[in-house]
Short mmCIF file of N, CA and C in Angstrom, two decimals:
data_model
loop_
_atom_site.label_atom_id
_atom_site.label_comp_id
_atom_site.label_asym_id
_atom_site.label_seq_id
_atom_site.Cartn_x
_atom_site.Cartn_y
_atom_site.Cartn_z
N UNK A 1 107.02 94.79 100.48
CA UNK A 1 106.18 94.26 101.54
C UNK A 1 106.01 92.75 101.31
N UNK A 2 106.09 92.00 102.37
CA UNK A 2 105.81 90.55 102.34
C UNK A 2 104.47 90.35 103.03
N UNK A 3 103.53 89.72 102.33
CA UNK A 3 102.18 89.53 102.85
C UNK A 3 101.87 88.04 102.94
N UNK A 4 101.47 87.59 104.12
CA UNK A 4 100.99 86.22 104.31
C UNK A 4 99.48 86.30 104.35
N UNK A 5 98.83 85.48 103.51
CA UNK A 5 97.37 85.53 103.42
C UNK A 5 96.81 84.18 103.06
N UNK A 6 95.51 84.03 103.24
CA UNK A 6 94.84 82.77 102.91
C UNK A 6 93.93 82.98 101.71
N UNK A 7 93.80 81.92 100.92
CA UNK A 7 92.99 81.97 99.71
C UNK A 7 92.12 80.72 99.64
N UNK A 8 91.07 80.83 98.88
CA UNK A 8 90.20 79.68 98.65
C UNK A 8 90.72 78.86 97.48
N UNK A 9 90.19 77.66 97.32
CA UNK A 9 90.52 76.85 96.15
C UNK A 9 89.36 75.91 95.88
N UNK A 10 89.37 75.32 94.73
CA UNK A 10 88.31 74.39 94.38
C UNK A 10 88.92 73.09 93.87
N UNK A 11 88.11 72.04 93.91
CA UNK A 11 88.56 70.74 93.44
C UNK A 11 88.46 70.63 91.93
N UNK A 12 88.76 69.44 91.44
CA UNK A 12 88.74 69.19 90.00
C UNK A 12 87.72 68.11 89.69
N UNK A 13 86.65 68.50 89.04
CA UNK A 13 85.67 67.52 88.60
C UNK A 13 84.83 66.95 89.73
N UNK A 14 84.10 65.89 89.41
CA UNK A 14 83.23 65.22 90.37
C UNK A 14 84.05 64.46 91.39
N UNK A 15 83.72 64.67 92.67
CA UNK A 15 84.46 64.04 93.77
C UNK A 15 83.46 63.61 94.84
N UNK A 16 83.75 62.47 95.49
CA UNK A 16 82.90 62.03 96.60
C UNK A 16 82.88 63.10 97.68
N UNK A 17 81.72 63.30 98.29
CA UNK A 17 81.58 64.34 99.31
C UNK A 17 82.50 64.12 100.49
N UNK A 18 82.75 62.85 100.87
CA UNK A 18 83.67 62.57 101.97
C UNK A 18 85.08 63.05 101.66
N UNK A 19 85.51 62.86 100.42
CA UNK A 19 86.84 63.33 100.02
C UNK A 19 86.91 64.85 100.03
N UNK A 20 85.85 65.50 99.58
CA UNK A 20 85.82 66.96 99.59
C UNK A 20 85.94 67.47 101.02
N UNK A 21 85.15 66.88 101.91
CA UNK A 21 85.19 67.31 103.31
C UNK A 21 86.56 67.05 103.94
N UNK A 22 87.15 65.91 103.66
CA UNK A 22 88.46 65.56 104.24
C UNK A 22 89.58 66.46 103.75
N UNK A 23 89.47 66.97 102.53
CA UNK A 23 90.55 67.79 101.98
C UNK A 23 90.27 69.29 102.06
N UNK A 24 89.17 69.66 102.71
CA UNK A 24 88.80 71.07 102.81
C UNK A 24 89.83 71.83 103.65
N UNK A 25 90.48 72.77 103.03
CA UNK A 25 91.48 73.59 103.72
C UNK A 25 91.66 74.88 102.94
N UNK A 26 92.22 75.87 103.59
CA UNK A 26 92.59 77.11 102.91
C UNK A 26 94.01 76.99 102.41
N UNK A 27 94.32 77.69 101.35
CA UNK A 27 95.70 77.77 100.87
C UNK A 27 96.41 78.91 101.60
N UNK A 28 97.60 78.64 102.10
CA UNK A 28 98.40 79.67 102.78
C UNK A 28 99.40 80.22 101.76
N UNK A 29 99.26 81.50 101.46
CA UNK A 29 100.00 82.15 100.38
C UNK A 29 100.96 83.18 100.97
N UNK A 30 102.12 83.35 100.33
CA UNK A 30 103.05 84.43 100.64
C UNK A 30 103.30 85.19 99.35
N UNK A 31 103.05 86.50 99.37
CA UNK A 31 103.30 87.36 98.22
C UNK A 31 104.25 88.47 98.64
N UNK A 32 105.13 88.87 97.72
CA UNK A 32 106.09 89.95 97.97
C UNK A 32 105.98 90.93 96.82
N UNK A 33 105.92 92.22 97.14
CA UNK A 33 105.85 93.22 96.08
C UNK A 33 105.81 94.64 96.63
N UNK A 34 105.75 95.56 95.69
CA UNK A 34 105.62 96.99 95.99
C UNK A 34 104.15 97.31 96.20
N UNK A 35 103.83 98.11 97.20
CA UNK A 35 102.44 98.51 97.45
C UNK A 35 102.08 99.59 96.42
N UNK A 36 101.09 99.29 95.59
CA UNK A 36 100.63 100.21 94.56
C UNK A 36 99.40 100.98 95.03
N UNK A 37 98.51 100.30 95.75
CA UNK A 37 97.29 100.93 96.25
C UNK A 37 96.80 100.16 97.46
N UNK A 38 96.06 100.87 98.30
CA UNK A 38 95.46 100.23 99.47
C UNK A 38 94.24 101.04 99.87
N UNK A 39 93.16 100.34 100.19
CA UNK A 39 91.99 100.99 100.76
C UNK A 39 91.43 100.10 101.85
N UNK A 40 90.23 100.38 102.32
CA UNK A 40 89.69 99.61 103.44
C UNK A 40 89.40 98.16 103.08
N UNK A 41 89.27 97.86 101.78
CA UNK A 41 88.90 96.51 101.34
C UNK A 41 90.04 95.65 100.83
N UNK A 42 91.03 96.26 100.19
CA UNK A 42 92.08 95.44 99.57
C UNK A 42 93.43 96.16 99.52
N UNK A 43 94.44 95.35 99.25
CA UNK A 43 95.82 95.79 99.10
C UNK A 43 96.29 95.35 97.72
N UNK A 44 96.90 96.24 96.95
CA UNK A 44 97.39 95.90 95.62
C UNK A 44 98.92 95.91 95.65
N UNK A 45 99.52 94.77 95.30
CA UNK A 45 100.97 94.63 95.19
C UNK A 45 101.36 94.45 93.74
N UNK A 46 102.56 94.87 93.40
CA UNK A 46 103.12 94.67 92.07
C UNK A 46 104.54 94.16 92.26
N UNK A 47 104.87 93.05 91.61
CA UNK A 47 106.18 92.42 91.84
C UNK A 47 107.32 93.08 91.07
N UNK A 48 107.00 93.71 89.93
CA UNK A 48 108.05 94.29 89.10
C UNK A 48 107.60 95.66 88.60
N UNK A 49 108.50 96.65 88.72
CA UNK A 49 108.17 98.02 88.31
C UNK A 49 109.22 98.58 87.37
N UNK A 50 108.77 99.43 86.44
CA UNK A 50 109.67 100.31 85.69
C UNK A 50 109.38 101.72 86.19
N UNK A 51 109.84 102.74 85.48
CA UNK A 51 109.54 104.11 85.89
C UNK A 51 108.06 104.43 85.80
N UNK A 52 107.35 103.83 84.83
CA UNK A 52 105.95 104.21 84.60
C UNK A 52 104.99 103.01 84.48
N UNK A 53 105.51 101.78 84.54
CA UNK A 53 104.66 100.60 84.38
C UNK A 53 104.97 99.55 85.44
N UNK A 54 104.04 98.61 85.60
CA UNK A 54 104.25 97.50 86.51
C UNK A 54 103.67 96.22 85.94
N UNK A 55 104.14 95.10 86.46
CA UNK A 55 103.62 93.79 86.07
C UNK A 55 103.64 92.88 87.29
N UNK A 56 102.89 91.81 87.23
CA UNK A 56 102.81 90.89 88.36
C UNK A 56 101.95 91.46 89.49
N UNK A 57 100.88 92.17 89.12
CA UNK A 57 100.03 92.78 90.13
C UNK A 57 99.02 91.78 90.70
N UNK A 58 98.69 91.99 91.96
CA UNK A 58 97.69 91.16 92.63
C UNK A 58 96.92 92.04 93.62
N UNK A 59 95.62 91.84 93.66
CA UNK A 59 94.76 92.52 94.62
C UNK A 59 94.36 91.51 95.69
N UNK A 60 94.74 91.76 96.93
CA UNK A 60 94.50 90.83 98.03
C UNK A 60 93.43 91.42 98.94
N UNK A 61 92.33 90.68 99.17
CA UNK A 61 91.31 91.18 100.10
C UNK A 61 91.91 91.32 101.51
N UNK A 62 91.66 92.43 102.15
CA UNK A 62 92.24 92.64 103.48
C UNK A 62 91.77 91.60 104.50
N UNK A 63 90.55 91.09 104.33
CA UNK A 63 90.07 90.08 105.28
C UNK A 63 90.87 88.77 105.18
N UNK A 64 91.64 88.60 104.12
CA UNK A 64 92.45 87.39 103.93
C UNK A 64 93.87 87.54 104.47
N UNK A 65 94.30 88.76 104.77
CA UNK A 65 95.68 89.01 105.19
C UNK A 65 95.86 88.59 106.64
N UNK A 66 96.89 87.77 106.88
CA UNK A 66 97.22 87.30 108.22
C UNK A 66 98.42 88.02 108.82
N UNK A 67 99.38 88.43 107.97
CA UNK A 67 100.59 89.06 108.49
C UNK A 67 101.24 89.91 107.40
N UNK A 68 101.80 91.05 107.81
CA UNK A 68 102.58 91.92 106.91
C UNK A 68 103.97 92.07 107.48
N UNK A 69 104.97 92.00 106.62
CA UNK A 69 106.35 92.23 107.03
C UNK A 69 106.95 93.23 106.07
N UNK A 70 107.38 94.38 106.60
CA UNK A 70 108.01 95.39 105.76
C UNK A 70 109.46 94.99 105.52
N UNK A 71 109.90 95.04 104.28
CA UNK A 71 111.24 94.62 103.88
C UNK A 71 112.12 95.84 103.66
N UNK A 72 113.41 95.68 103.86
CA UNK A 72 114.35 96.76 103.62
C UNK A 72 114.90 96.65 102.21
N UNK A 73 115.06 97.79 101.58
CA UNK A 73 115.66 97.81 100.25
C UNK A 73 117.17 97.82 100.41
N UNK A 74 117.85 96.93 99.69
CA UNK A 74 119.31 96.83 99.76
C UNK A 74 119.85 97.02 98.35
N UNK A 75 120.87 97.86 98.21
CA UNK A 75 121.45 98.09 96.88
C UNK A 75 122.30 96.89 96.48
N UNK A 76 122.73 96.87 95.25
CA UNK A 76 123.56 95.78 94.75
C UNK A 76 124.89 95.68 95.47
N UNK A 77 125.38 96.79 96.00
CA UNK A 77 126.64 96.80 96.72
C UNK A 77 126.48 96.40 98.19
N UNK A 78 125.24 96.19 98.60
CA UNK A 78 124.99 95.75 99.95
C UNK A 78 124.72 96.87 100.94
N UNK A 79 124.71 98.12 100.49
CA UNK A 79 124.42 99.25 101.38
C UNK A 79 122.92 99.34 101.60
N UNK A 80 122.52 99.52 102.83
CA UNK A 80 121.09 99.63 103.13
C UNK A 80 120.60 101.04 102.86
N UNK A 81 119.35 101.12 102.39
CA UNK A 81 118.70 102.39 102.14
C UNK A 81 117.47 102.50 103.02
N UNK A 82 117.17 103.73 103.46
CA UNK A 82 115.92 104.03 104.15
C UNK A 82 115.71 103.20 105.33
#
């Protein structure tokens, strides 16, 4: 699954209020991974899986998700699956 979502961020150290206001923006993030869990509040993706373990997991609040794109699995030989 490819997920486009927005995230918050913070500045570094003491900054003039005008600069903070001028640079106030959300970060636009794209994450790709296997769906491990989902409920009404969040979506959990994992970028790398073995038979029994995963790594690169991220929990994304559903209120932050802007777009989902389902990806097709392609084998190494180029044959499409599912």
